[in-house]
Amino acid sequence: MTATAVTRGGTPWTPQYVEAIDPKVCIGCGRCYKVCPRDVLTLEDRGDDEVDDDWDDEDAKAMMVVKNAMDCIGCGACGRTCPKDCFSFVTA
Ligand code: SF4
Ligand code: SF4
């Protein structure tokens, strides 16, 4: 069964819950973190293991990860603000 919510006006909508963030694409810009209303995301330093030989973006020393997936309300704001299209979503 797919969870369906309603707007205040009664229009149905289907929440899209965050599933994953692509670590190979994320530039650690923090946009998604700023818009998330539920503290689902957190910025992590990239360890040396994460920086492979073909990684050439010197600015991307950190990446966003999903910290509290079960707190996500499926608003989709993180995905809409991401400049690199890192997010994948699932319905419940
Ligand atoms: S879908 Fe909404 S609540 Fe869930 S992680 Fe993205 S911004 Fe946060
Ligand atoms: S908005 Fe996208 S690129 Fe920026 S930190 Fe979030 S996932 Fe990474």
GROMACS .gro file of C-alpha atoms and ligand atoms in nm:
model
  108
    1MET     CA    1   0.000   0.000   0.000
    2THR     CA    2   0.128   0.347  -0.084
    3ALA     CA    3   0.092   0.610   0.188
    4THR     CA    4  -0.109   0.908   0.072
    5ALA     CA    5  -0.140   1.238   0.251
    6VAL     CA    6  -0.366   1.533   0.182
    7THR     CA    7  -0.300   1.904   0.157
    8ARG     CA    8  -0.493   2.139   0.381
    9GLY     CA    9  -0.729   2.184   0.091
   10GLY     CA   10  -0.789   1.811   0.072
   11THR     CA   11  -0.586   1.736  -0.239
   12PRO     CA   12  -0.413   1.396  -0.214
   13TRP     CA   13  -0.036   1.373  -0.257
   14THR     CA   14   0.209   1.089  -0.218
   15PRO     CA   15   0.510   1.150   0.008
   16GLN     CA   16   0.847   1.071  -0.149
   17TYR     CA   17   1.078   0.956   0.129
   18VAL     CA   18   1.452   0.997   0.095
   19GLU     CA   19   1.619   0.664   0.017
   20ALA     CA   20   1.978   0.749  -0.068
   21ILE     CA   21   2.225   1.020  -0.164
   22ASP     CA   22   2.476   0.936  -0.435
   23PRO     CA   23   2.820   0.986  -0.271
   24LYS     CA   24   2.994   1.001  -0.607
   25VAL     CA   25   2.793   1.304  -0.715
   26CYS     CA   26   2.745   1.503  -0.392
   27ILE     CA   27   2.962   1.815  -0.365
   28GLY     CA   28   2.880   1.878   0.002
   29CYS     CA   29   2.719   2.214  -0.065
   30GLY     CA   30   2.471   2.182   0.224
   31ARG     CA   31   2.164   2.309   0.037
   32CYS     CA   32   1.962   2.000   0.119
   33TYR     CA   33   2.058   2.019   0.487
   34LYS     CA   34   1.932   2.377   0.509
   35VAL     CA   35   1.590   2.300   0.366
   36CYS     CA   36   1.517   1.974   0.550
   37PRO     CA   37   1.259   2.041   0.823
   38ARG     CA   38   1.321   1.713   1.006
   39ASP     CA   39   1.696   1.687   1.070
   40VAL     CA   40   1.721   1.381   0.849
   41LEU     CA   41   2.051   1.469   0.683
   42THR     CA   42   2.403   1.535   0.808
   43LEU     CA   43   2.733   1.633   0.651
   44GLU     CA   44   3.022   1.390   0.688
   45ASP     CA   45   3.388   1.429   0.608
   46ARG     CA   46   3.505   1.209   0.327
   47GLY     CA   47   3.761   0.968   0.460
   48ASP     CA   48   4.055   0.884   0.240
   49ASP     CA   49   3.877   0.565   0.143
   50GLU     CA   50   3.596   0.764  -0.017
   51VAL     CA   51   3.831   0.967  -0.236
   52ASP     CA   52   3.930   0.733  -0.514
   53ASP     CA   53   4.183   0.798  -0.788
   54ASP     CA   54   3.941   0.953  -1.035
   55TRP     CA   55   3.795   1.194  -0.781
   56ASP     CA   56   3.906   1.539  -0.899
   57ASP     CA   57   3.679   1.783  -0.715
   58GLU     CA   58   3.908   1.932  -0.455
   59ASP     CA   59   3.621   2.122  -0.295
   60ALA     CA   60   3.419   1.813  -0.213
   61LYS     CA   61   3.585   1.719   0.113
   62ALA     CA   62   3.249   1.637   0.267
   63MET     CA   63   2.933   1.465   0.156
   64MET     CA   64   2.577   1.458   0.276
   65VAL     CA   65   2.444   1.136   0.423
   66VAL     CA   66   2.106   1.020   0.551
   67LYS     CA   67   2.122   1.023   0.931
   68ASN     CA   68   1.761   0.975   1.045
   69ALA     CA   69   1.578   0.814   0.756
   70MET     CA   70   1.282   0.721   0.974
   71ASP     CA   71   1.215   1.089   1.052
   72CYS     CA   72   1.167   1.183   0.686
   73ILE     CA   73   0.819   1.315   0.606
   74GLY     CA   74   0.865   1.281   0.232
   75CYS     CA   75   0.837   1.647   0.142
   76GLY     CA   76   1.096   1.616  -0.134
   77ALA     CA   77   1.251   1.957  -0.063
   78CYS     CA   78   1.603   1.814  -0.045
   79GLY     CA   79   1.580   1.669  -0.393
   80ARG     CA   80   1.437   1.987  -0.541
   81THR     CA   81   1.717   2.202  -0.402
   82CYS     CA   82   2.005   1.970  -0.489
   83PRO     CA   83   2.209   2.104  -0.782
   84LYS     CA   84   2.358   1.762  -0.860
   85ASP     CA   85   2.048   1.543  -0.859
   86CYS     CA   86   2.197   1.322  -0.587
   87PHE     CA   87   1.877   1.199  -0.426
   88SER     CA   88   1.668   0.891  -0.480
   89PHE     CA   89   1.327   0.853  -0.319
   90VAL     CA   90   1.078   0.581  -0.236
   91THR     CA   91   0.711   0.579  -0.145
   92ALA     CA   92   0.591   0.401   0.168
   93SF4     S1   93   1.214   1.458   0.189
   93SF4    FE1   94   1.188   1.640   0.326
   93SF4     S2   95   1.196   1.554   0.534
   93SF4    FE2   96   1.278   1.398   0.397
   93SF4     S3   97   1.502   1.430   0.397
   93SF4    FE3   98   1.419   1.546   0.222
   93SF4     S4   99   1.381   1.755   0.302
   93SF4    FE4  100   1.405   1.617   0.481
   94SF4     S1  101   2.222   1.954  -0.212
   94SF4    FE1  102   2.298   1.774  -0.325
   94SF4     S2  103   2.514   1.822  -0.373
   94SF4    FE2  104   2.449   1.963  -0.207
   94SF4     S3  105   2.507   1.856  -0.014
   94SF4    FE3  106   2.291   1.801  -0.061
   94SF4     S4  107   2.309   1.605  -0.174
   94SF4    FE4  108   2.511   1.703  -0.180
   0.00000   0.00000   0.00000
